[in-house]
N, CA and C atoms as an extended XYZ file, in Angstrom:
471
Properties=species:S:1:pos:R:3:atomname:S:1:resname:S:1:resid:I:1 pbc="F F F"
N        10.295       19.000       -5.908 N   UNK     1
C        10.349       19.485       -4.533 CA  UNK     1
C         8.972       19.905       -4.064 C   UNK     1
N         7.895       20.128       -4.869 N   UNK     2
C         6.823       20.870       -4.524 CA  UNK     2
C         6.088       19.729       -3.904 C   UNK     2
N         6.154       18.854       -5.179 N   UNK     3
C         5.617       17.444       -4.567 CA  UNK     3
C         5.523       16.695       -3.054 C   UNK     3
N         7.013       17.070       -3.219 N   UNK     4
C         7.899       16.533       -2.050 CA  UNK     4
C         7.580       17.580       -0.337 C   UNK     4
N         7.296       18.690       -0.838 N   UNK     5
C         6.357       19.684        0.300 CA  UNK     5
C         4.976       19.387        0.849 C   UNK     5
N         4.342       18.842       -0.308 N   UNK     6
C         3.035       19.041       -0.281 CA  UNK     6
C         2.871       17.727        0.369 C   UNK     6
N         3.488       16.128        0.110 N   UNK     7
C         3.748       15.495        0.917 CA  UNK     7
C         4.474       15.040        2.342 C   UNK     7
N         5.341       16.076        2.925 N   UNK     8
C         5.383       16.152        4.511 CA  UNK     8
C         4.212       17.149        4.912 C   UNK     8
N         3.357       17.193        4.222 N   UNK     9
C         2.146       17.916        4.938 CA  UNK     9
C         1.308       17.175        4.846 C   UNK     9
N         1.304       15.813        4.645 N   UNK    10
C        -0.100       14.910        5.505 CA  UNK    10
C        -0.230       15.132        6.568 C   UNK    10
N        -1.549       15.278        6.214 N   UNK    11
C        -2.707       15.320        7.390 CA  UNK    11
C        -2.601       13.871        8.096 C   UNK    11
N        -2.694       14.543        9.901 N   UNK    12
C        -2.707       13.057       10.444 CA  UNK    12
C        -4.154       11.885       10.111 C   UNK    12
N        -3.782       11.078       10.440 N   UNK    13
C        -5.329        9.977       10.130 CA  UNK    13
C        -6.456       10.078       10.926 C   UNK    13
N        -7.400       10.897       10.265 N   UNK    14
C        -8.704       10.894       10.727 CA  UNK    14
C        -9.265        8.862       10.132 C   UNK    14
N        -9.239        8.601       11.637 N   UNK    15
C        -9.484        6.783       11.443 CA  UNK    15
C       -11.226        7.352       12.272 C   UNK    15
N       -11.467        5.838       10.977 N   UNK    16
C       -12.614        5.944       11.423 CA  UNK    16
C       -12.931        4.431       10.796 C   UNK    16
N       -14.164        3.887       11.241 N   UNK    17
C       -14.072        2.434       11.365 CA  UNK    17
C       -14.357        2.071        9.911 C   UNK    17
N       -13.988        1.415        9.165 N   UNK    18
C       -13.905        0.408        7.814 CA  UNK    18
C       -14.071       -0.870        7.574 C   UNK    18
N       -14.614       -1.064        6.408 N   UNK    19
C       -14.870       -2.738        6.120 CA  UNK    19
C       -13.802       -2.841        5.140 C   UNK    19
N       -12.810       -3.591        5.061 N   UNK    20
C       -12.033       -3.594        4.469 CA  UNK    20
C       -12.564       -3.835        2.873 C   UNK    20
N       -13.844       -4.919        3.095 N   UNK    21
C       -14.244       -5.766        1.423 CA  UNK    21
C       -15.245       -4.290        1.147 C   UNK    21
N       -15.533       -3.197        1.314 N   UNK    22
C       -15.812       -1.871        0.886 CA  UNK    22
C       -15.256       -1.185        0.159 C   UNK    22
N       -14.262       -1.339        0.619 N   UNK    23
C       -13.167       -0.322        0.577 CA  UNK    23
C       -12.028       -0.852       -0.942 C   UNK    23
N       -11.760       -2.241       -0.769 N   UNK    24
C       -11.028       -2.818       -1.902 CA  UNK    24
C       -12.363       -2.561       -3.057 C   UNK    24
N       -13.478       -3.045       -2.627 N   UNK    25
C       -14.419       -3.172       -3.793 CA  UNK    25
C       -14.278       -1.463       -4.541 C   UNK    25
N       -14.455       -0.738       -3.637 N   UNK    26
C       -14.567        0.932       -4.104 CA  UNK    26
C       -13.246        1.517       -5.187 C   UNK    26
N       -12.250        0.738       -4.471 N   UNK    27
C       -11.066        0.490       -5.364 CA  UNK    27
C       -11.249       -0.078       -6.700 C   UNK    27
N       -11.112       -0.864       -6.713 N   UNK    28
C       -11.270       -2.095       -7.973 CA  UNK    28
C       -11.558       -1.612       -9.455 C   UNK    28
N       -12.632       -0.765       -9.433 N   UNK    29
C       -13.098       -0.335      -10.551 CA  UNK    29
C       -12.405        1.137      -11.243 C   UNK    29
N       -11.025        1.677      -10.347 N   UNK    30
C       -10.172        2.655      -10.107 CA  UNK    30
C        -9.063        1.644      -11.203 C   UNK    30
N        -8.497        0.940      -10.583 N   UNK    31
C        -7.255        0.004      -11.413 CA  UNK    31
C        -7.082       -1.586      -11.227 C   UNK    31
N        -7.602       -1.994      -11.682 N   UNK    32
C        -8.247       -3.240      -11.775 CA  UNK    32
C        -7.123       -4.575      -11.193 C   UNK    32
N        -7.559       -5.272       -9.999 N   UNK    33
C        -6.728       -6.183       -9.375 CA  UNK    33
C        -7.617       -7.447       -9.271 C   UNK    33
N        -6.600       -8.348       -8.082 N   UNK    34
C        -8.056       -9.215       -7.885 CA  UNK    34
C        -7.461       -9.593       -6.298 C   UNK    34
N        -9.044       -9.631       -5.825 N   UNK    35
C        -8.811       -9.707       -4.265 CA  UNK    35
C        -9.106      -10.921       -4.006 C   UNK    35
N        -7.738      -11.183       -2.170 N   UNK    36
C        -7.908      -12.642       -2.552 CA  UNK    36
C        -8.609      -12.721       -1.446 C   UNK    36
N        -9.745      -13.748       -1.194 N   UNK    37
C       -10.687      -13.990       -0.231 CA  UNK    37
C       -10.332      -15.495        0.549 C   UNK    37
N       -10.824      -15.267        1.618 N   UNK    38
C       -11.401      -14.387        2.429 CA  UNK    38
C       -10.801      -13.318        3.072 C   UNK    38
N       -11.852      -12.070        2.925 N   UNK    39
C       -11.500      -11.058        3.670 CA  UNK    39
C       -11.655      -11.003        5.319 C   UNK    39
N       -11.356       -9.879        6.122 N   UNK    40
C       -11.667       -9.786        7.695 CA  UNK    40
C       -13.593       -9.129        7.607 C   UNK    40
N       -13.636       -9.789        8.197 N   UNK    41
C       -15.740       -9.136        8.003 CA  UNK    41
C       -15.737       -8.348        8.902 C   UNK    41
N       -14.601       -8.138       10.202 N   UNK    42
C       -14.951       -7.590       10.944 CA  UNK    42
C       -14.456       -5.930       10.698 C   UNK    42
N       -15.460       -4.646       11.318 N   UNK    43
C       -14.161       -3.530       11.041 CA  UNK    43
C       -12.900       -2.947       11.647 C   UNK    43
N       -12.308       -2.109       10.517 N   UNK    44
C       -11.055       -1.761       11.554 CA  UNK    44
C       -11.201       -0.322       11.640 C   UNK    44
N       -10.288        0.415       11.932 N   UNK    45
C       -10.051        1.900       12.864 CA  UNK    45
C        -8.578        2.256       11.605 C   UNK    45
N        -9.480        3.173       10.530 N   UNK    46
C        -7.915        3.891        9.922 CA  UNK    46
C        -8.530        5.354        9.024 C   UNK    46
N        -7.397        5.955        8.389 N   UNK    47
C        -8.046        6.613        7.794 CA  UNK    47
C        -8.461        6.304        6.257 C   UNK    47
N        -9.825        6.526        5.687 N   UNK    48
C       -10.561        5.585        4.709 CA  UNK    48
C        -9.611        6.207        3.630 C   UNK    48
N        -9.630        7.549        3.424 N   UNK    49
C        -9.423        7.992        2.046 CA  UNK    49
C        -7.833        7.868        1.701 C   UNK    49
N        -7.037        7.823        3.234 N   UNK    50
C        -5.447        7.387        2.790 CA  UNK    50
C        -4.914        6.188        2.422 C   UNK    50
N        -5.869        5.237        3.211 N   UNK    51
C        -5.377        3.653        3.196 CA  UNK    51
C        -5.788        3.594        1.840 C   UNK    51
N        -7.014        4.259        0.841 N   UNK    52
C        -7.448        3.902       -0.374 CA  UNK    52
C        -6.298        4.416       -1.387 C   UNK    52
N        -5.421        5.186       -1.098 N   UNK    53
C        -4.608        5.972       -2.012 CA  UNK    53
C        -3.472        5.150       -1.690 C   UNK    53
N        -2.857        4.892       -0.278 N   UNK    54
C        -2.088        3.580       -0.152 CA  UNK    54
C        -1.895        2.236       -1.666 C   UNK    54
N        -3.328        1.485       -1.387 N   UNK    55
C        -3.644        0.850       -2.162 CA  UNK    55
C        -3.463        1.291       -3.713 C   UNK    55
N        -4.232        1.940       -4.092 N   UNK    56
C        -3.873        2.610       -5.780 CA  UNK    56
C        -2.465        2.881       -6.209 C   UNK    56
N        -2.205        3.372       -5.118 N   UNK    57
C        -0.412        3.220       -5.430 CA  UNK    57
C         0.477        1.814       -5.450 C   UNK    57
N        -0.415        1.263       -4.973 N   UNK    58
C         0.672        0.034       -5.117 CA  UNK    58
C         0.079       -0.715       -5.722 C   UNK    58
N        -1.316       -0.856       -6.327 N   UNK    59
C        -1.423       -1.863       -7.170 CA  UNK    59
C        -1.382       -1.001       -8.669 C   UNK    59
N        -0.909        0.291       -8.436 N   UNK    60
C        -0.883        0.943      -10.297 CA  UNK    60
C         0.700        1.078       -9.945 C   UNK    60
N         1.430        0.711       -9.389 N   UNK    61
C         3.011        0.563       -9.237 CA  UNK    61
C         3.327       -0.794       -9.631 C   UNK    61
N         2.271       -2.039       -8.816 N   UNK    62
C         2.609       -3.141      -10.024 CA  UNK    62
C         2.141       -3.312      -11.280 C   UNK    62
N         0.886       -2.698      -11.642 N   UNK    63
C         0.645       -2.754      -13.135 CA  UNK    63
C         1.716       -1.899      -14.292 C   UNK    63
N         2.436       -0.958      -13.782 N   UNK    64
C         3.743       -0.349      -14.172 CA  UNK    64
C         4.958       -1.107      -14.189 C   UNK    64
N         4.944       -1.737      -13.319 N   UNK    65
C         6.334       -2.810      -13.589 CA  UNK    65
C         5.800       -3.849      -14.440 C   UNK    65
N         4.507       -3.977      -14.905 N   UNK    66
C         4.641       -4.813      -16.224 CA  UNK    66
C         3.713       -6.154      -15.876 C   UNK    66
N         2.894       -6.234      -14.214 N   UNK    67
C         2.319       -7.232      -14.233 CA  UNK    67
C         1.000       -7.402      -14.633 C   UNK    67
N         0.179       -7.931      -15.235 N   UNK    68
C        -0.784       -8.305      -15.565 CA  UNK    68
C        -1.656       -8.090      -14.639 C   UNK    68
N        -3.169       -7.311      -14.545 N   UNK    69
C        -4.477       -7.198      -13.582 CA  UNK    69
C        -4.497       -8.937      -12.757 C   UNK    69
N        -4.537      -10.127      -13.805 N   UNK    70
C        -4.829      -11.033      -12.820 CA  UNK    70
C        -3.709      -11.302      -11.951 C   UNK    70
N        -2.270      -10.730      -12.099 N   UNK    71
C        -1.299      -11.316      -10.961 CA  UNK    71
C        -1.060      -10.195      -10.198 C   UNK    71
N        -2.034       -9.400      -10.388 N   UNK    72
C        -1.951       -8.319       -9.200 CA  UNK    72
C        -2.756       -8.977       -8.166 C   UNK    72
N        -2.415       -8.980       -6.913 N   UNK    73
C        -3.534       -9.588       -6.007 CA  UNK    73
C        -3.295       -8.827       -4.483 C   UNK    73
N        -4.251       -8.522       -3.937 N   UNK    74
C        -4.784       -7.707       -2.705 CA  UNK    74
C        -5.141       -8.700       -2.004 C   UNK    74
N        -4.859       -9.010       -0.704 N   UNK    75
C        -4.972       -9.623        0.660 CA  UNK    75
C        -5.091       -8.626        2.144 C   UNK    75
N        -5.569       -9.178        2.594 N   UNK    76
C        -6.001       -8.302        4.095 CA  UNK    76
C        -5.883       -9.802        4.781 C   UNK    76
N        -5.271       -9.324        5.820 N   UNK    77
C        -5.401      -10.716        7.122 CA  UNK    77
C        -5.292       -9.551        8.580 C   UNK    77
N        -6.334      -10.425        9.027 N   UNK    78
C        -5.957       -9.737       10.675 CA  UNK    78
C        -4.956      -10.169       11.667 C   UNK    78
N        -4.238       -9.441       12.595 N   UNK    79
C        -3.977       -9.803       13.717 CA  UNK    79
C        -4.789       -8.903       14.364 C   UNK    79
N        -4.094       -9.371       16.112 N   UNK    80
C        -5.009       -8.718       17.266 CA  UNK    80
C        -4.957       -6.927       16.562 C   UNK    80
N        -5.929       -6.375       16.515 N   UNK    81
C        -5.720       -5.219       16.934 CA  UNK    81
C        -4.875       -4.180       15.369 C   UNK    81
N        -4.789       -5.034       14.362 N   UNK    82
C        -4.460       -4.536       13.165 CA  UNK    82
C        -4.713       -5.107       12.113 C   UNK    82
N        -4.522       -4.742       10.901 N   UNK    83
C        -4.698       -5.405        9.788 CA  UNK    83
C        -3.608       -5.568        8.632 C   UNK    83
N        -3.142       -6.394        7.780 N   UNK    84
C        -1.773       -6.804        7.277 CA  UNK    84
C        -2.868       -6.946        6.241 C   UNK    84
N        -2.400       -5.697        5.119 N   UNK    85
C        -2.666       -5.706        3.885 CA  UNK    85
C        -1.430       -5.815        3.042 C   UNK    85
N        -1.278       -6.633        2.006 N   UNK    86
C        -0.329       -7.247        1.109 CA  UNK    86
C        -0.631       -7.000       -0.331 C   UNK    86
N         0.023       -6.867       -1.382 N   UNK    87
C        -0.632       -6.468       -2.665 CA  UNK    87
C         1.029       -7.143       -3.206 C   UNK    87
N         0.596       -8.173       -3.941 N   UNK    88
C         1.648       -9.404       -4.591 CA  UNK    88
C         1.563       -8.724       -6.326 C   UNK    88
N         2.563       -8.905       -7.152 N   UNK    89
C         2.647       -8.850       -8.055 CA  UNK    89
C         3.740       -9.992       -9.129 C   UNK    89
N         3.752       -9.846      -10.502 N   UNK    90
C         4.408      -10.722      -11.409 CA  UNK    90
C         5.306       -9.954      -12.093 C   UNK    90
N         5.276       -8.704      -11.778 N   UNK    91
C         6.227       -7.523      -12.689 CA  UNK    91
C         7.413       -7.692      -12.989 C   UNK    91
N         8.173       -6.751      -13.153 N   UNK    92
C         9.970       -6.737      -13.498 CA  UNK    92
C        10.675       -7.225      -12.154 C   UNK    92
N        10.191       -6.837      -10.913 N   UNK    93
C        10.474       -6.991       -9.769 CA  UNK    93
C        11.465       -5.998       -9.454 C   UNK    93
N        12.651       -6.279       -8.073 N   UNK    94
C        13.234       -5.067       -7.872 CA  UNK    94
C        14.900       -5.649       -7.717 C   UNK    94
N        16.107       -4.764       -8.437 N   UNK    95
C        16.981       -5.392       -7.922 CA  UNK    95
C        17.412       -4.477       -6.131 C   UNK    95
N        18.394       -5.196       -5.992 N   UNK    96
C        18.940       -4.488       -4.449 CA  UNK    96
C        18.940       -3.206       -3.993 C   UNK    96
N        19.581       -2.629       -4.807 N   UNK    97
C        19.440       -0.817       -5.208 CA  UNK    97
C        18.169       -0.475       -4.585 C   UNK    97
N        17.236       -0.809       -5.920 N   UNK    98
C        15.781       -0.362       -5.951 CA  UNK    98
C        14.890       -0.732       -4.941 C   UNK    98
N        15.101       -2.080       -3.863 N   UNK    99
C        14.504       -2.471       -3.125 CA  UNK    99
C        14.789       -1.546       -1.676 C   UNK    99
N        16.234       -1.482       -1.725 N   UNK   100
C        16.623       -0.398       -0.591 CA  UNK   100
C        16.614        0.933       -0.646 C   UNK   100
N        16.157        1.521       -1.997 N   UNK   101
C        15.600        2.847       -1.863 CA  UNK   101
C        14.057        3.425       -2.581 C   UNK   101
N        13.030        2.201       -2.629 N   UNK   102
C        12.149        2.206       -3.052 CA  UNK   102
C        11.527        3.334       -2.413 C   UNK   102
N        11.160        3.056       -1.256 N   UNK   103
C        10.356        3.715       -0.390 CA  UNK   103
C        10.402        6.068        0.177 C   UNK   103
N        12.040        5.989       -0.912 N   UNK   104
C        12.573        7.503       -0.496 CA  UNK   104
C        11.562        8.216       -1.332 C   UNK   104
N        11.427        9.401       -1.033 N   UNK   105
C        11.125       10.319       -2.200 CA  UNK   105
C        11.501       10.904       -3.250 C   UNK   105
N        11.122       11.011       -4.289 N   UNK   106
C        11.834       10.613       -5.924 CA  UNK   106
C        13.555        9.832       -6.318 C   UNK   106
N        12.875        8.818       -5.552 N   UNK   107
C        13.826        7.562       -5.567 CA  UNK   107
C        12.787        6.594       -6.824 C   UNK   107
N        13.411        6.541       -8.033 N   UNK   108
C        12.328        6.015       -9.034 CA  UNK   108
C        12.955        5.209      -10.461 C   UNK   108
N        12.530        4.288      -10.704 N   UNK   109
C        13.188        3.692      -11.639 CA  UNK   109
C        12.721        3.674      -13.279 C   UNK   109
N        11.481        4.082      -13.141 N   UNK   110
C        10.613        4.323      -14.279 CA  UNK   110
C        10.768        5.529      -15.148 C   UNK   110
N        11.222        5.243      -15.999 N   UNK   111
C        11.119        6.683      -17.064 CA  UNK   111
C         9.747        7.688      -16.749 C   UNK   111
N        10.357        9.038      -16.458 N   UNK   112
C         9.077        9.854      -16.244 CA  UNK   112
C         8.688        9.513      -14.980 C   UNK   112
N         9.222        8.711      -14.165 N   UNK   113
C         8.512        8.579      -12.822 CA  UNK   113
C         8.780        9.600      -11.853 C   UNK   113
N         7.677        9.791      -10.796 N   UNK   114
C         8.510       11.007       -9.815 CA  UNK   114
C         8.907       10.304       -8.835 C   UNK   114
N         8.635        8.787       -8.184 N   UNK   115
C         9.361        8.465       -7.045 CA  UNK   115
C         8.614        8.799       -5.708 C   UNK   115
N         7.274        9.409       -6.061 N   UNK   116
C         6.380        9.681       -5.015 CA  UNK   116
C         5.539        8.616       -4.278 C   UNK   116
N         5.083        7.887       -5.513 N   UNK   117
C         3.854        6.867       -4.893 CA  UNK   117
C         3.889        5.955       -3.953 C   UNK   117
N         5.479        5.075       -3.950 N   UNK   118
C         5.753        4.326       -2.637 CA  UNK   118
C         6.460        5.259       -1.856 C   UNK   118
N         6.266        6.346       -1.719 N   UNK   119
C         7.208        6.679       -0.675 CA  UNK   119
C         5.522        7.896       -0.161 C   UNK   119
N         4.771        8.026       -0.681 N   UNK   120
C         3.548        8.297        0.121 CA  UNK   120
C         3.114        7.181        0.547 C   UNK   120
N         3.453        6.227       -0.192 N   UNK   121
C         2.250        5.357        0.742 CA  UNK   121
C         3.198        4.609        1.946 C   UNK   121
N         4.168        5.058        1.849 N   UNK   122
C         4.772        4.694        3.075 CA  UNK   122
C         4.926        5.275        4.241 C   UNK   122
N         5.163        6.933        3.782 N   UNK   123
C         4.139        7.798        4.894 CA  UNK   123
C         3.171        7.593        4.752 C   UNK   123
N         1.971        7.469        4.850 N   UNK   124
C         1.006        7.472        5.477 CA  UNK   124
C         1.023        6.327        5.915 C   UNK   124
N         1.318        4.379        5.854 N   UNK   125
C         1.468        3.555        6.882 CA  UNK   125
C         2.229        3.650        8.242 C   UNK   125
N         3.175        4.735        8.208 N   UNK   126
C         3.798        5.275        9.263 CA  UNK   126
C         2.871        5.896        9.815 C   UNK   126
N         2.086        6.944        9.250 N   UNK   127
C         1.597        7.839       10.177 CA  UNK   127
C         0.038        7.635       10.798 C   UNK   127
N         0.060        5.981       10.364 N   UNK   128
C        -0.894        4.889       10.964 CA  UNK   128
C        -0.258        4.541       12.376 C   UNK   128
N         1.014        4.705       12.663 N   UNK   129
C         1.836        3.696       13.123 CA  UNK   129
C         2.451        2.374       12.665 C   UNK   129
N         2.344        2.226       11.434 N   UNK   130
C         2.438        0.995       11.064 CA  UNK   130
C         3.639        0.796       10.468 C   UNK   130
N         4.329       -0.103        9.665 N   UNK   131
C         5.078        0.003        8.694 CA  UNK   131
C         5.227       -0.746        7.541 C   UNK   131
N         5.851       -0.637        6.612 N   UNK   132
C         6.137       -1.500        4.971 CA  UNK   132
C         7.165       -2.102        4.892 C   UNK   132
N         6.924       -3.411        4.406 N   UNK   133
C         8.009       -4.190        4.147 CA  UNK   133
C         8.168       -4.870        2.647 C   UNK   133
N         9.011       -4.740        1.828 N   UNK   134
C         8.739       -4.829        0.544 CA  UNK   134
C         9.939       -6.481        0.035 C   UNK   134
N         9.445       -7.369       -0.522 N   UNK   135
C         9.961       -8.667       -0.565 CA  UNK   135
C         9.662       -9.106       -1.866 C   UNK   135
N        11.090       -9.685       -2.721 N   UNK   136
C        11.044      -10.100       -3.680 CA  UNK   136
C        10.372      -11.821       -3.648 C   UNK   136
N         9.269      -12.058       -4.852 N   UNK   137
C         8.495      -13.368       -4.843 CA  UNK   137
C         9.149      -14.054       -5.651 C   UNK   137
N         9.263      -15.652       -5.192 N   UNK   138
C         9.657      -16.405       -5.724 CA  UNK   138
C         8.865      -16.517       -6.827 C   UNK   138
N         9.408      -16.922       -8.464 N   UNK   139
C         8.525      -17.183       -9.522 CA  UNK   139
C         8.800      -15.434      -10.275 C   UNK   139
N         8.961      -14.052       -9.528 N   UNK   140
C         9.349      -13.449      -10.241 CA  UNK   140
C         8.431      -12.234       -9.322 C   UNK   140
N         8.482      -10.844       -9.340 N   UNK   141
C         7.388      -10.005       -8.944 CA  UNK   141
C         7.702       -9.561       -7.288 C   UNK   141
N         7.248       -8.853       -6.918 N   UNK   142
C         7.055       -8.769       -5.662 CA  UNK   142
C         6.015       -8.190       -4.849 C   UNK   142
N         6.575       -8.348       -3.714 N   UNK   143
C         5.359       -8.506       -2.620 CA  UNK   143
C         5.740       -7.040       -1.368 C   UNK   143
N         4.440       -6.931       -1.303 N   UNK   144
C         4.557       -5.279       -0.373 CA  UNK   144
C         3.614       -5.577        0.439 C   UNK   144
N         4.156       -5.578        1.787 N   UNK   145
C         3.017       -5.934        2.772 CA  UNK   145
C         3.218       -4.820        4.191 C   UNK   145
N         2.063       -4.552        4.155 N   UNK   146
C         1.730       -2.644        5.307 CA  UNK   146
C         1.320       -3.497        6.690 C   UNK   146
N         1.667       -3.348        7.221 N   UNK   147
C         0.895       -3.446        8.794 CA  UNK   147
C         0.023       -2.125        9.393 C   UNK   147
N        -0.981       -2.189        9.334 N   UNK   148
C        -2.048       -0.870        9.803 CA  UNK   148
C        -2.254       -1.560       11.057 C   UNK   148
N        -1.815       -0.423       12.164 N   UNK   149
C        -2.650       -1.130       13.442 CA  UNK   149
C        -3.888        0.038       13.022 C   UNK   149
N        -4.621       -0.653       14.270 N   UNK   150
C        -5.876       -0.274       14.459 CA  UNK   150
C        -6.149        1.216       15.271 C   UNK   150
N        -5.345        1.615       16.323 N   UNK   151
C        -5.221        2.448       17.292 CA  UNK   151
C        -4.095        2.809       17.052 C   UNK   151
N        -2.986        3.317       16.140 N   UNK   152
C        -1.937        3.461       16.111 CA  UNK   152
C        -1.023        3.179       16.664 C   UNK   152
N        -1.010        1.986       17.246 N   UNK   153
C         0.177        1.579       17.860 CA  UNK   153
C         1.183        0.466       17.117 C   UNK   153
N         2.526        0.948       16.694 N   UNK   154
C         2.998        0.122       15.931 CA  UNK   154
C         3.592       -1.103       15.823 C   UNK   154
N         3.926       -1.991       15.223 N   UNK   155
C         4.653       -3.174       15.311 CA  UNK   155
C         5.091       -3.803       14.091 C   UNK   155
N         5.367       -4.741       13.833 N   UNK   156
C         5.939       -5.566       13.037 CA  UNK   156
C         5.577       -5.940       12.063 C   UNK   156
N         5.840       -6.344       10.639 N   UNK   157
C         5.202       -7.067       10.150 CA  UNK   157
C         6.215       -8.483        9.516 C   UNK   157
């Protein structure tokens, strides 16, 4: 529960402009993935230090379900006015249950897990405006893809 306090007390997003290939690179050497290129060269408008904790959570959530550093993979694509970051994995994957309550707080399938990490990083793509959509990959693993707008205005992914 403390956990669970200390997380409805994010701070809103101090956004401020980012290079996305910075920002994964600054990552990388944190929990080791592989990014798939090409990146957006251009910058975007978010907050640096949440979208980075975003990320760590979901690529040390697929190295926990069992996938391998090289089938972890990080993507960024732009649309107008946002950015669609994706982080694919080869892991255990998720059955129905787990896919429809991934995102709660200590909703968790892992021994010892608290059930925090996707469900922060799902507040804070919300409190981008944005949102998460989480999709099982053909071949095995799955796929988690955030829509960050740029100006907080939300939409689809």
């Amino acid at each position: 529960i403390d956990g669970y306090a200390h997380l409805a007390r994010l701070p809103k997003p101090r956004r401020e402009r980012v290079v996305w290939s910075e920002l994964l690179n600054a990552v990388l050497p944190l929990v080791p993935f592989v990014i798939a290129e090409p990146l957006p060269a251009d910058e975007c408008s978010f907050d640096r230090t949440q979208i980075q904790q975003v990320i760590l959570n979901l690529v040390k959530n697929a190295a926990e379900a069992g996938s391998g550093e090289e089938d972890i993979v990080v993507s960024v694509v732009r649309r107008s006015n946002a950015s669609v970051l994706t982080v694919q994995d080869r892991g255990r994957g998720m059955d129905d249950e787990t896919m429809n309550h991934a995102l709660l707080p200590f909703y968790s399938t892992k021994p010892g897990g608290t059930g925090l990490g996707l469900a922060l990083a799902g507040e804070i793509i919300d409190a981008h405006g944005g949102n998460v959509r989480i999709s099982r990959r053909d071949g095995g693993g799955i796929s988690i893809t955030c829509l960050i707008p740029d100006g907080g205005v939300g939409g689809g992914v």
